[in-house]
Amino acid sequence: MENFMLNVNTNNYELFARQSYIAKYIVTVILTLLVRTTCRAQGNPSVLESEISVEETISIDTAKSQRYKFQPLPRIVKEQFFKKELGSHVLVDPGYRVWGLSVIPWDDGSYHAYYARWPESLGHGAWLSHCEIAHAESDRPEGPFVFKNVVLGHHNPGGWDVSNAHNPNVCISNWTINLYYISNDLNGKFEKENDNNYPSIDWFGKNWNLVRNTQRIGVARATSPEGPFIRSKRPVVEPHGAFKNIAVNPAVAYVNGTYVMIMKGDDVKVKDWHRIQLVGHATNAEGPFTFNEEPVYDKAQTEDAGIWYDKRTEDYYMACHVMNSPDLALFTSKNGHQWRQADNPLFKKKEIELEDGSIWKPDRVERPFILTDAAGKPIMLYVAIADKGVTGNIAIPFE
């Protein structure tokens, strides 16, 4: 998500290339130079937080068969997406930008989606400042998911999470919904500018790097899907040990009394911002989480883990977004501690097959979330999609 960000004070350049990985790389480099020049001229910090070299991308042997196959989607899905019409397989929210969701089944047969949204009028950069987590309900895992309520607002006066609620990830334990999210711990970082005691858009634009490095992981818990969700009094995860600056993008599975979390931080061994994913474990939803020193994978910058546990084989799996790669990658673990690339490391190409035989290649496909049945068999993949300035979430059934 970070490389998709543009400073709220700059023009919303679209960092997309549609033809090939090389084209994407070339466009990224060109826009990096362009935006940096603009930022320097305006006195703003660079908003393309780092460049990722071609050599950093993960090596995936696409000649190997995929472990998982996916069903093609009706043609109308693509049409509804661009029209911003809610429908089966399409979660959009007119008036808002949408980016990433998490879905749980409930005991009455309903399905509940928790998704990140922020006002369209503020531009894409407002994901870091004005995002909230909304709740929607459906009677089917593919939707349509109908909006019900906002469960976490973008401003929490008096809490550690002063600003923002983003990247929701939900798991159920002991009849309790655990909603993990990221927020900005801005206490003491800004002066009161108005009666709401909340920074202005201009302040966020001028202090992008500062805000970026205040991101922390929290959890809010509830006993019913609509809430109320009670936020943790302190962050569940803060930078420490092998990672610095940020603690973001949690993915959590509750297995046999243990919470297994994969999250992203900056590598302490690298001077600049270099994202790594680490795995941690806790016996309480609010932690403390003990993280392994070794990254889940260190040959490329990865993020947006989607984690699940297959009870049939007693294996953990993780699908994730590989920065500047045309694929989503698959990793596996026997114990939840040591992870490796799966024998079939290609989880899914960042494209969507339609029933008419055409291939939809959105500008961006990220934030995979995998819904399983009671046995841990994957049944639905949800991905965040950005294409031609439209954002939303798409549900893709497993075969």
PDB file of N, CA and C in Angstrom, residues 283-383:
ATOM      1  N   THR A 283      -0.744 -15.803  23.726  1.00  0.00           N
ATOM      2  CA  THR A 283      -1.838 -16.608  24.274  1.00  0.00           C
ATOM      3  C   THR A 283      -3.026 -15.740  24.650  1.00  0.00           C
ATOM      4  N   ASN A 284      -2.891 -14.430  24.460  1.00  0.00           N
ATOM      5  CA  ASN A 284      -3.959 -13.483  24.725  1.00  0.00           C
ATOM      6  C   ASN A 284      -4.145 -12.616  23.487  1.00  0.00           C
ATOM      7  N   ALA A 285      -5.387 -12.269  23.173  1.00  0.00           N
ATOM      8  CA  ALA A 285      -5.661 -11.481  21.962  1.00  0.00           C
ATOM      9  C   ALA A 285      -4.938 -10.138  21.987  1.00  0.00           C
ATOM     10  N   GLU A 286      -4.736  -9.564  23.178  1.00  0.00           N
ATOM     11  CA  GLU A 286      -4.074  -8.276  23.299  1.00  0.00           C
ATOM     12  C   GLU A 286      -2.574  -8.415  23.536  1.00  0.00           C
ATOM     13  N   GLY A 287      -2.075  -9.627  23.372  1.00  0.00           N
ATOM     14  CA  GLY A 287      -0.645  -9.857  23.536  1.00  0.00           C
ATOM     15  C   GLY A 287      -0.257 -10.050  24.992  1.00  0.00           C
ATOM     16  N   PRO A 288       1.053  -9.995  25.270  1.00  0.00           N
ATOM     17  CA  PRO A 288       2.121  -9.576  24.361  1.00  0.00           C
ATOM     18  C   PRO A 288       2.451 -10.648  23.321  1.00  0.00           C
ATOM     19  N   PHE A 289       2.807 -10.188  22.111  1.00  0.00           N
ATOM     20  CA  PHE A 289       3.236 -11.084  21.048  1.00  0.00           C
ATOM     21  C   PHE A 289       4.763 -11.177  21.071  1.00  0.00           C
ATOM     22  N   THR A 290       5.250 -12.398  21.019  1.00  0.00           N
ATOM     23  CA  THR A 290       6.688 -12.638  20.936  1.00  0.00           C
ATOM     24  C   THR A 290       7.037 -12.959  19.499  1.00  0.00           C
ATOM     25  N   PHE A 291       7.902 -12.126  18.905  1.00  0.00           N
ATOM     26  CA  PHE A 291       8.209 -12.263  17.489  1.00  0.00           C
ATOM     27  C   PHE A 291       9.544 -12.958  17.262  1.00  0.00           C
ATOM     28  N   ASN A 292       9.555 -13.813  16.243  1.00  0.00           N
ATOM     29  CA  ASN A 292      10.805 -14.418  15.810  1.00  0.00           C
ATOM     30  C   ASN A 292      11.728 -13.341  15.258  1.00  0.00           C
ATOM     31  N   GLU A 293      13.017 -13.512  15.457  1.00  0.00           N
ATOM     32  CA  GLU A 293      13.981 -12.549  14.940  1.00  0.00           C
ATOM     33  C   GLU A 293      14.121 -12.653  13.424  1.00  0.00           C
ATOM     34  N   GLU A 294      13.946 -13.848  12.885  1.00  0.00           N
ATOM     35  CA  GLU A 294      14.108 -14.053  11.451  1.00  0.00           C
ATOM     36  C   GLU A 294      12.824 -13.707  10.705  1.00  0.00           C
ATOM     37  N   PRO A 295      12.921 -12.962   9.619  1.00  0.00           N
ATOM     38  CA  PRO A 295      11.730 -12.632   8.830  1.00  0.00           C
ATOM     39  C   PRO A 295      11.097 -13.887   8.231  1.00  0.00           C
ATOM     40  N   VAL A 296       9.821 -13.769   7.919  1.00  0.00           N
ATOM     41  CA  VAL A 296       9.150 -14.863   7.214  1.00  0.00           C
ATOM     42  C   VAL A 296       9.830 -15.103   5.875  1.00  0.00           C
ATOM     43  N   TYR A 297      10.240 -14.011   5.237  1.00  0.00           N
ATOM     44  CA  TYR A 297      10.915 -14.086   3.936  1.00  0.00           C
ATOM     45  C   TYR A 297      11.724 -12.812   3.778  1.00  0.00           C
ATOM     46  N   ASP A 298      12.976 -12.923   3.332  1.00  0.00           N
ATOM     47  CA  ASP A 298      13.827 -11.735   3.290  1.00  0.00           C
ATOM     48  C   ASP A 298      14.451 -11.463   1.926  1.00  0.00           C
ATOM     49  N   LYS A 299      14.007 -12.160   0.882  1.00  0.00           N
ATOM     50  CA  LYS A 299      14.585 -11.948  -0.440  1.00  0.00           C
ATOM     51  C   LYS A 299      13.829 -10.892  -1.246  1.00  0.00           C
ATOM     52  N   ALA A 300      12.751 -10.380  -0.694  1.00  0.00           N
ATOM     53  CA  ALA A 300      11.979  -9.321  -1.344  1.00  0.00           C
ATOM     54  C   ALA A 300      11.162  -8.618  -0.279  1.00  0.00           C
ATOM     55  N   GLN A 301      10.709  -7.426  -0.590  1.00  0.00           N
ATOM     56  CA  GLN A 301       9.817  -6.721   0.321  1.00  0.00           C
ATOM     57  C   GLN A 301       8.385  -7.213   0.071  1.00  0.00           C
ATOM     58  N   THR A 302       7.774  -7.705   1.124  1.00  0.00           N
ATOM     59  CA  THR A 302       6.422  -8.252   1.034  1.00  0.00           C
ATOM     60  C   THR A 302       5.535  -7.591   2.082  1.00  0.00           C
ATOM     61  N   GLU A 303       4.225  -7.725   1.895  1.00  0.00           N
ATOM     62  CA  GLU A 303       3.268  -7.157   2.844  1.00  0.00           C
ATOM     63  C   GLU A 303       1.905  -7.806   2.628  1.00  0.00           C
ATOM     64  N   ASP A 304       0.945  -7.364   3.449  1.00  0.00           N
ATOM     65  CA  ASP A 304      -0.463  -7.768   3.270  1.00  0.00           C
ATOM     66  C   ASP A 304      -0.649  -9.272   3.353  1.00  0.00           C
ATOM     67  N   ALA A 305      -0.186  -9.860   4.431  1.00  0.00           N
ATOM     68  CA  ALA A 305      -0.361 -11.305   4.604  1.00  0.00           C
ATOM     69  C   ALA A 305      -1.831 -11.658   4.787  1.00  0.00           C
ATOM     70  N   GLY A 306      -2.215 -12.802   4.216  1.00  0.00           N
ATOM     71  CA  GLY A 306      -3.483 -13.437   4.514  1.00  0.00           C
ATOM     72  C   GLY A 306      -3.152 -14.805   5.062  1.00  0.00           C
ATOM     73  N   ILE A 307      -3.504 -15.096   6.314  1.00  0.00           N
ATOM     74  CA  ILE A 307      -3.051 -16.315   6.978  1.00  0.00           C
ATOM     75  C   ILE A 307      -4.235 -17.224   7.298  1.00  0.00           C
ATOM     76  N   TRP A 308      -4.026 -18.524   7.161  1.00  0.00           N
ATOM     77  CA  TRP A 308      -5.050 -19.485   7.571  1.00  0.00           C
ATOM     78  C   TRP A 308      -4.383 -20.803   7.961  1.00  0.00           C
ATOM     79  N   TYR A 309      -5.160 -21.637   8.679  1.00  0.00           N
ATOM     80  CA  TYR A 309      -4.677 -22.925   9.171  1.00  0.00           C
ATOM     81  C   TYR A 309      -5.590 -24.010   8.633  1.00  0.00           C
ATOM     82  N   ASP A 310      -5.005 -24.975   7.938  1.00  0.00           N
ATOM     83  CA  ASP A 310      -5.752 -26.085   7.368  1.00  0.00           C
ATOM     84  C   ASP A 310      -5.723 -27.247   8.356  1.00  0.00           C
ATOM     85  N   LYS A 311      -6.858 -27.509   9.004  1.00  0.00           N
ATOM     86  CA  LYS A 311      -6.927 -28.576  10.008  1.00  0.00           C
ATOM     87  C   LYS A 311      -6.756 -29.951   9.389  1.00  0.00           C
ATOM     88  N   ARG A 312      -7.048 -30.089   8.120  1.00  0.00           N
ATOM     89  CA  ARG A 312      -6.967 -31.394   7.473  1.00  0.00           C
ATOM     90  C   ARG A 312      -5.524 -31.864   7.352  1.00  0.00           C
ATOM     91  N   THR A 313      -4.628 -30.927   7.048  1.00  0.00           N
ATOM     92  CA  THR A 313      -3.215 -31.278   6.876  1.00  0.00           C
ATOM     93  C   THR A 313      -2.350 -30.775   8.025  1.00  0.00           C
ATOM     94  N   GLU A 314      -2.962 -29.981   8.917  1.00  0.00           N
ATOM     95  CA  GLU A 314      -2.248 -29.367  10.047  1.00  0.00           C
ATOM     96  C   GLU A 314      -1.094 -28.495   9.560  1.00  0.00           C
ATOM     97  N   ASP A 315      -1.383 -27.689   8.550  1.00  0.00           N
ATOM     98  CA  ASP A 315      -0.400 -26.770   7.987  1.00  0.00           C
ATOM     99  C   ASP A 315      -0.935 -25.340   8.056  1.00  0.00           C
ATOM    100  N   TYR A 316      -0.024 -24.406   8.284  1.00  0.00           N
ATOM    101  CA  TYR A 316      -0.324 -22.986   8.160  1.00  0.00           C
ATOM    102  C   TYR A 316       0.001 -22.548   6.735  1.00  0.00           C
ATOM    103  N   TYR A 317      -0.771 -21.574   6.249  1.00  0.00           N
ATOM    104  CA  TYR A 317      -0.500 -21.008   4.929  1.00  0.00           C
ATOM    105  C   TYR A 317      -0.586 -19.489   5.010  1.00  0.00           C
ATOM    106  N   MET A 318       0.170 -18.844   4.133  1.00  0.00           N
ATOM    107  CA  MET A 318       0.136 -17.396   4.021  1.00  0.00           C
ATOM    108  C   MET A 318       0.222 -17.015   2.552  1.00  0.00           C
ATOM    109  N   ALA A 319      -0.719 -16.190   2.119  1.00  0.00           N
ATOM    110  CA  ALA A 319      -0.622 -15.559   0.799  1.00  0.00           C
ATOM    111  C   ALA A 319      -0.309 -14.098   1.029  1.00  0.00           C
ATOM    112  N   CYS A 320       0.527 -13.511   0.190  1.00  0.00           N
ATOM    113  CA  CYS A 320       0.884 -12.116   0.424  1.00  0.00           C
ATOM    114  C   CYS A 320       1.171 -11.379  -0.876  1.00  0.00           C
ATOM    115  N   HIS A 321       1.149 -10.064  -0.764  1.00  0.00           N
ATOM    116  CA  HIS A 321       1.479  -9.164  -1.866  1.00  0.00           C
ATOM    117  C   HIS A 321       2.988  -8.978  -1.891  1.00  0.00           C
ATOM    118  N   VAL A 322       3.599  -9.227  -3.034  1.00  0.00           N
ATOM    119  CA  VAL A 322       5.026  -8.990  -3.228  1.00  0.00           C
ATOM    120  C   VAL A 322       5.162  -7.683  -3.995  1.00  0.00           C
ATOM    121  N   MET A 323       5.855  -6.728  -3.396  1.00  0.00           N
ATOM    122  CA  MET A 323       5.952  -5.412  -4.012  1.00  0.00           C
ATOM    123  C   MET A 323       6.644  -5.474  -5.367  1.00  0.00           C
ATOM    124  N   ASN A 324       6.029  -4.826  -6.345  1.00  0.00           N
ATOM    125  CA  ASN A 324       6.543  -4.770  -7.715  1.00  0.00           C
ATOM    126  C   ASN A 324       6.595  -6.131  -8.402  1.00  0.00           C
ATOM    127  N   SER A 325       5.755  -7.044  -7.985  1.00  0.00           N
ATOM    128  CA  SER A 325       5.684  -8.357  -8.618  1.00  0.00           C
ATOM    129  C   SER A 325       4.308  -8.543  -9.247  1.00  0.00           C
ATOM    130  N   PRO A 326       4.203  -9.292 -10.328  1.00  0.00           N
ATOM    131  CA  PRO A 326       2.898  -9.529 -10.962  1.00  0.00           C
ATOM    132  C   PRO A 326       2.105 -10.646 -10.311  1.00  0.00           C
ATOM    133  N   ASP A 327       2.612 -11.192  -9.199  1.00  0.00           N
ATOM    134  CA  ASP A 327       1.965 -12.345  -8.580  1.00  0.00           C
ATOM    135  C   ASP A 327       1.757 -12.140  -7.083  1.00  0.00           C
ATOM    136  N   LEU A 328       0.774 -12.854  -6.539  1.00  0.00           N
ATOM    137  CA  LEU A 328       0.653 -13.061  -5.102  1.00  0.00           C
ATOM    138  C   LEU A 328       1.357 -14.372  -4.780  1.00  0.00           C
ATOM    139  N   ALA A 329       2.134 -14.372  -3.697  1.00  0.00           N
ATOM    140  CA  ALA A 329       2.969 -15.532  -3.377  1.00  0.00           C
ATOM    141  C   ALA A 329       2.367 -16.352  -2.247  1.00  0.00           C
ATOM    142  N   LEU A 330       2.722 -17.638  -2.219  1.00  0.00           N
ATOM    143  CA  LEU A 330       2.217 -18.573  -1.219  1.00  0.00           C
ATOM    144  C   LEU A 330       3.368 -19.108  -0.369  1.00  0.00           C
ATOM    145  N   PHE A 331       3.184 -19.059   0.953  1.00  0.00           N
ATOM    146  CA  PHE A 331       4.152 -19.593   1.902  1.00  0.00           C
ATOM    147  C   PHE A 331       3.449 -20.588   2.821  1.00  0.00           C
ATOM    148  N   THR A 332       4.229 -21.434   3.477  1.00  0.00           N
ATOM    149  CA  THR A 332       3.647 -22.442   4.350  1.00  0.00           C
ATOM    150  C   THR A 332       4.526 -22.685   5.562  1.00  0.00           C
ATOM    151  N   SER A 333       3.921 -23.264   6.604  1.00  0.00           N
ATOM    152  CA  SER A 333       4.650 -23.582   7.831  1.00  0.00           C
ATOM    153  C   SER A 333       3.970 -24.752   8.523  1.00  0.00           C
ATOM    154  N   LYS A 334       4.775 -25.595   9.130  1.00  0.00           N
ATOM    155  CA  LYS A 334       4.234 -26.724   9.882  1.00  0.00           C
ATOM    156  C   LYS A 334       3.900 -26.347  11.319  1.00  0.00           C
ATOM    157  N   ASN A 335       4.632 -25.375  11.866  1.00  0.00           N
ATOM    158  CA  ASN A 335       4.463 -25.038  13.276  1.00  0.00           C
ATOM    159  C   ASN A 335       4.083 -23.583  13.527  1.00  0.00           C
ATOM    160  N   GLY A 336       3.970 -22.772  12.478  1.00  0.00           N
ATOM    161  CA  GLY A 336       3.643 -21.372  12.646  1.00  0.00           C
ATOM    162  C   GLY A 336       4.835 -20.506  12.985  1.00  0.00           C
ATOM    163  N   HIS A 337       6.012 -21.102  13.137  1.00  0.00           N
ATOM    164  CA  HIS A 337       7.234 -20.358  13.462  1.00  0.00           C
ATOM    165  C   HIS A 337       8.159 -20.252  12.251  1.00  0.00           C
ATOM    166  N   GLN A 338       8.543 -21.375  11.694  1.00  0.00           N
ATOM    167  CA  GLN A 338       9.433 -21.379  10.535  1.00  0.00           C
ATOM    168  C   GLN A 338       8.590 -21.447   9.265  1.00  0.00           C
ATOM    169  N   TRP A 339       8.835 -20.496   8.364  1.00  0.00           N
ATOM    170  CA  TRP A 339       8.065 -20.405   7.137  1.00  0.00           C
ATOM    171  C   TRP A 339       8.967 -20.588   5.922  1.00  0.00           C
ATOM    172  N   ARG A 340       8.394 -21.078   4.860  1.00  0.00           N
ATOM    173  CA  ARG A 340       9.126 -21.261   3.611  1.00  0.00           C
ATOM    174  C   ARG A 340       8.172 -21.034   2.446  1.00  0.00           C
ATOM    175  N   GLN A 341       8.761 -20.787   1.263  1.00  0.00           N
ATOM    176  CA  GLN A 341       7.926 -20.752   0.074  1.00  0.00           C
ATOM    177  C   GLN A 341       7.290 -22.117  -0.133  1.00  0.00           C
ATOM    178  N   ALA A 342       6.029 -22.123  -0.513  1.00  0.00           N
ATOM    179  CA  ALA A 342       5.340 -23.384  -0.775  1.00  0.00           C
ATOM    180  C   ALA A 342       5.947 -24.063  -1.997  1.00  0.00           C
ATOM    181  N   ASP A 343       5.728 -25.364  -2.099  1.00  0.00           N
ATOM    182  CA  ASP A 343       6.220 -26.088  -3.269  1.00  0.00           C
ATOM    183  C   ASP A 343       5.620 -25.513  -4.552  1.00  0.00           C
ATOM    184  N   ASN A 344       4.408 -24.979  -4.435  1.00  0.00           N
ATOM    185  CA  ASN A 344       3.774 -24.246  -5.533  1.00  0.00           C
ATOM    186  C   ASN A 344       3.699 -22.783  -5.101  1.00  0.00           C
ATOM    187  N   PRO A 345       4.778 -22.022  -5.284  1.00  0.00           N
ATOM    188  CA  PRO A 345       4.868 -20.684  -4.678  1.00  0.00           C
ATOM    189  C   PRO A 345       3.972 -19.627  -5.310  1.00  0.00           C
ATOM    190  N   LEU A 346       3.421 -19.912  -6.482  1.00  0.00           N
ATOM    191  CA  LEU A 346       2.496 -18.965  -7.100  1.00  0.00           C
ATOM    192  C   LEU A 346       1.106 -19.177  -6.507  1.00  0.00           C
ATOM    193  N   PHE A 347       0.656 -18.223  -5.692  1.00  0.00           N
ATOM    194  CA  PHE A 347      -0.693 -18.322  -5.141  1.00  0.00           C
ATOM    195  C   PHE A 347      -1.722 -17.896  -6.189  1.00  0.00           C
ATOM    196  N   LYS A 348      -1.487 -16.745  -6.773  1.00  0.00           N
ATOM    197  CA  LYS A 348      -2.384 -16.273  -7.822  1.00  0.00           C
ATOM    198  C   LYS A 348      -1.734 -15.125  -8.579  1.00  0.00           C
ATOM    199  N   LYS A 349      -1.903 -15.109  -9.885  1.00  0.00           N
ATOM    200  CA  LYS A 349      -1.491 -13.944 -10.648  1.00  0.00           C
ATOM    201  C   LYS A 349      -2.414 -12.780 -10.296  1.00  0.00           C
ATOM    202  N   LYS A 350      -1.882 -11.572 -10.392  1.00  0.00           N
ATOM    203  CA  LYS A 350      -2.672 -10.393 -10.065  1.00  0.00           C
ATOM    204  C   LYS A 350      -3.574 -10.025 -11.244  1.00  0.00           C
ATOM    205  N   GLU A 351      -4.474 -10.944 -11.549  1.00  0.00           N
ATOM    206  CA  GLU A 351      -5.440 -10.768 -12.620  1.00  0.00           C
ATOM    207  C   GLU A 351      -6.661 -11.602 -12.296  1.00  0.00           C
ATOM    208  N   ILE A 352      -7.764 -11.308 -12.975  1.00  0.00           N
ATOM    209  CA  ILE A 352      -9.030 -11.979 -12.686  1.00  0.00           C
ATOM    210  C   ILE A 352      -9.609 -12.538 -13.973  1.00  0.00           C
ATOM    211  N   GLU A 353      -9.871 -13.826 -13.969  1.00  0.00           N
ATOM    212  CA  GLU A 353     -10.490 -14.471 -15.122  1.00  0.00           C
ATOM    213  C   GLU A 353     -11.998 -14.265 -15.079  1.00  0.00           C
ATOM    214  N   LEU A 354     -12.568 -13.898 -16.213  1.00  0.00           N
ATOM    215  CA  LEU A 354     -14.008 -13.710 -16.321  1.00  0.00           C
ATOM    216  C   LEU A 354     -14.631 -14.855 -17.108  1.00  0.00           C
ATOM    217  N   GLU A 355     -15.933 -15.054 -16.911  1.00  0.00           N
ATOM    218  CA  GLU A 355     -16.616 -16.207 -17.512  1.00  0.00           C
ATOM    219  C   GLU A 355     -16.644 -16.160 -19.027  1.00  0.00           C
ATOM    220  N   ASP A 356     -16.486 -14.982 -19.616  1.00  0.00           N
ATOM    221  CA  ASP A 356     -16.481 -14.893 -21.074  1.00  0.00           C
ATOM    222  C   ASP A 356     -15.105 -15.217 -21.663  1.00  0.00           C
ATOM    223  N   GLY A 357     -14.177 -15.612 -20.800  1.00  0.00           N
ATOM    224  CA  GLY A 357     -12.845 -15.982 -21.260  1.00  0.00           C
ATOM    225  C   GLY A 357     -11.836 -14.858 -21.236  1.00  0.00           C
ATOM    226  N   SER A 358     -12.283 -13.652 -21.003  1.00  0.00           N
ATOM    227  CA  SER A 358     -11.363 -12.517 -20.959  1.00  0.00           C
ATOM    228  C   SER A 358     -10.644 -12.470 -19.607  1.00  0.00           C
ATOM    229  N   ILE A 359      -9.528 -11.761 -19.593  1.00  0.00           N
ATOM    230  CA  ILE A 359      -8.728 -11.603 -18.384  1.00  0.00           C
ATOM    231  C   ILE A 359      -8.719 -10.138 -17.990  1.00  0.00           C
ATOM    232  N   TRP A 360      -9.152  -9.864 -16.789  1.00  0.00           N
ATOM    233  CA  TRP A 360      -9.149  -8.510 -16.243  1.00  0.00           C
ATOM    234  C   TRP A 360      -7.833  -8.319 -15.495  1.00  0.00           C
ATOM    235  N   LYS A 361      -7.056  -7.342 -15.920  1.00  0.00           N
ATOM    236  CA  LYS A 361      -5.777  -7.067 -15.281  1.00  0.00           C
ATOM    237  C   LYS A 361      -5.824  -5.688 -14.633  1.00  0.00           C
ATOM    238  N   PRO A 362      -6.304  -5.626 -13.396  1.00  0.00           N
ATOM    239  CA  PRO A 362      -6.390  -4.330 -12.713  1.00  0.00           C
ATOM    240  C   PRO A 362      -5.011  -3.719 -12.498  1.00  0.00           C
ATOM    241  N   ASP A 363      -5.000  -2.423 -12.277  1.00  0.00           N
ATOM    242  CA  ASP A 363      -3.741  -1.739 -12.026  1.00  0.00           C
ATOM    243  C   ASP A 363      -3.055  -2.278 -10.776  1.00  0.00           C
ATOM    244  N   ARG A 364      -3.853  -2.567  -9.748  1.00  0.00           N
ATOM    245  CA  ARG A 364      -3.272  -3.119  -8.528  1.00  0.00           C
ATOM    246  C   ARG A 364      -4.203  -4.179  -7.953  1.00  0.00           C
ATOM    247  N   VAL A 365      -3.583  -5.256  -7.445  1.00  0.00           N
ATOM    248  CA  VAL A 365      -4.301  -6.334  -6.756  1.00  0.00           C
ATOM    249  C   VAL A 365      -3.505  -6.633  -5.490  1.00  0.00           C
ATOM    250  N   GLU A 366      -4.072  -6.310  -4.327  1.00  0.00           N
ATOM    251  CA  GLU A 366      -3.330  -6.425  -3.069  1.00  0.00           C
ATOM    252  C   GLU A 366      -4.242  -6.908  -1.943  1.00  0.00           C
ATOM    253  N   ARG A 367      -3.689  -6.959  -0.737  1.00  0.00           N
ATOM    254  CA  ARG A 367      -4.388  -7.299   0.500  1.00  0.00           C
ATOM    255  C   ARG A 367      -5.254  -8.553   0.390  1.00  0.00           C
ATOM    256  N   PRO A 368      -4.675  -9.707   0.076  1.00  0.00           N
ATOM    257  CA  PRO A 368      -5.458 -10.937   0.030  1.00  0.00           C
ATOM    258  C   PRO A 368      -5.955 -11.347   1.418  1.00  0.00           C
ATOM    259  N   PHE A 369      -7.225 -11.691   1.509  1.00  0.00           N
ATOM    260  CA  PHE A 369      -7.799 -12.291   2.716  1.00  0.00           C
ATOM    261  C   PHE A 369      -8.484 -13.576   2.305  1.00  0.00           C
ATOM    262  N   ILE A 370      -8.218 -14.661   3.023  1.00  0.00           N
ATOM    263  CA  ILE A 370      -8.720 -15.983   2.660  1.00  0.00           C
ATOM    264  C   ILE A 370      -9.722 -16.455   3.697  1.00  0.00           C
ATOM    265  N   LEU A 371     -10.949 -16.697   3.263  1.00  0.00           N
ATOM    266  CA  LEU A 371     -11.994 -17.250   4.126  1.00  0.00           C
ATOM    267  C   LEU A 371     -12.007 -18.764   3.954  1.00  0.00           C
ATOM    268  N   THR A 372     -12.030 -19.500   5.074  1.00  0.00           N
ATOM    269  CA  THR A 372     -12.042 -20.957   5.024  1.00  0.00           C
ATOM    270  C   THR A 372     -13.341 -21.501   5.607  1.00  0.00           C
ATOM    271  N   ASP A 373     -13.584 -22.789   5.344  1.00  0.00           N
ATOM    272  CA  ASP A 373     -14.688 -23.457   6.021  1.00  0.00           C
ATOM    273  C   ASP A 373     -14.210 -23.912   7.406  1.00  0.00           C
ATOM    274  N   ALA A 374     -15.053 -24.644   8.123  1.00  0.00           N
ATOM    275  CA  ALA A 374     -14.725 -25.033   9.496  1.00  0.00           C
ATOM    276  C   ALA A 374     -13.497 -25.924   9.575  1.00  0.00           C
ATOM    277  N   ALA A 375     -13.184 -26.627   8.479  1.00  0.00           N
ATOM    278  CA  ALA A 375     -12.023 -27.520   8.465  1.00  0.00           C
ATOM    279  C   ALA A 375     -10.747 -26.815   8.023  1.00  0.00           C
ATOM    280  N   GLY A 376     -10.866 -25.557   7.656  1.00  0.00           N
ATOM    281  CA  GLY A 376      -9.692 -24.820   7.204  1.00  0.00           C
ATOM    282  C   GLY A 376      -9.460 -24.887   5.707  1.00  0.00           C
ATOM    283  N   LYS A 377     -10.447 -25.382   4.960  1.00  0.00           N
ATOM    284  CA  LYS A 377     -10.334 -25.413   3.510  1.00  0.00           C
ATOM    285  C   LYS A 377     -10.695 -24.041   2.951  1.00  0.00           C
ATOM    286  N   PRO A 378      -9.837 -23.418   2.138  1.00  0.00           N
ATOM    287  CA  PRO A 378     -10.153 -22.095   1.585  1.00  0.00           C
ATOM    288  C   PRO A 378     -11.368 -22.146   0.663  1.00  0.00           C
ATOM    289  N   ILE A 379     -12.286 -21.204   0.845  1.00  0.00           N
ATOM    290  CA  ILE A 379     -13.475 -21.168   0.000  1.00  0.00           C
ATOM    291  C   ILE A 379     -13.627 -19.843  -0.754  1.00  0.00           C
ATOM    292  N   MET A 380     -13.005 -18.763  -0.237  1.00  0.00           N
ATOM    293  CA  MET A 380     -13.169 -17.472  -0.893  1.00  0.00           C
ATOM    294  C   MET A 380     -11.916 -16.621  -0.683  1.00  0.00           C
ATOM    295  N   LEU A 381     -11.455 -16.015  -1.773  1.00  0.00           N
ATOM    296  CA  LEU A 381     -10.360 -15.063  -1.727  1.00  0.00           C
ATOM    297  C   LEU A 381     -10.926 -13.663  -1.939  1.00  0.00           C
ATOM    298  N   TYR A 382     -10.543 -12.741  -1.058  1.00  0.00           N
ATOM    299  CA  TYR A 382     -10.921 -11.340  -1.198  1.00  0.00           C
ATOM    300  C   TYR A 382      -9.650 -10.542  -1.459  1.00  0.00           C
ATOM    301  N   VAL A 383      -9.694  -9.674  -2.452  1.00  0.00           N
ATOM    302  CA  VAL A 383      -8.536  -8.839  -2.768  1.00  0.00           C
ATOM    303  C   VAL A 383      -8.975  -7.396  -2.947  1.00  0.00           C
TER     304      VAL A 383
END
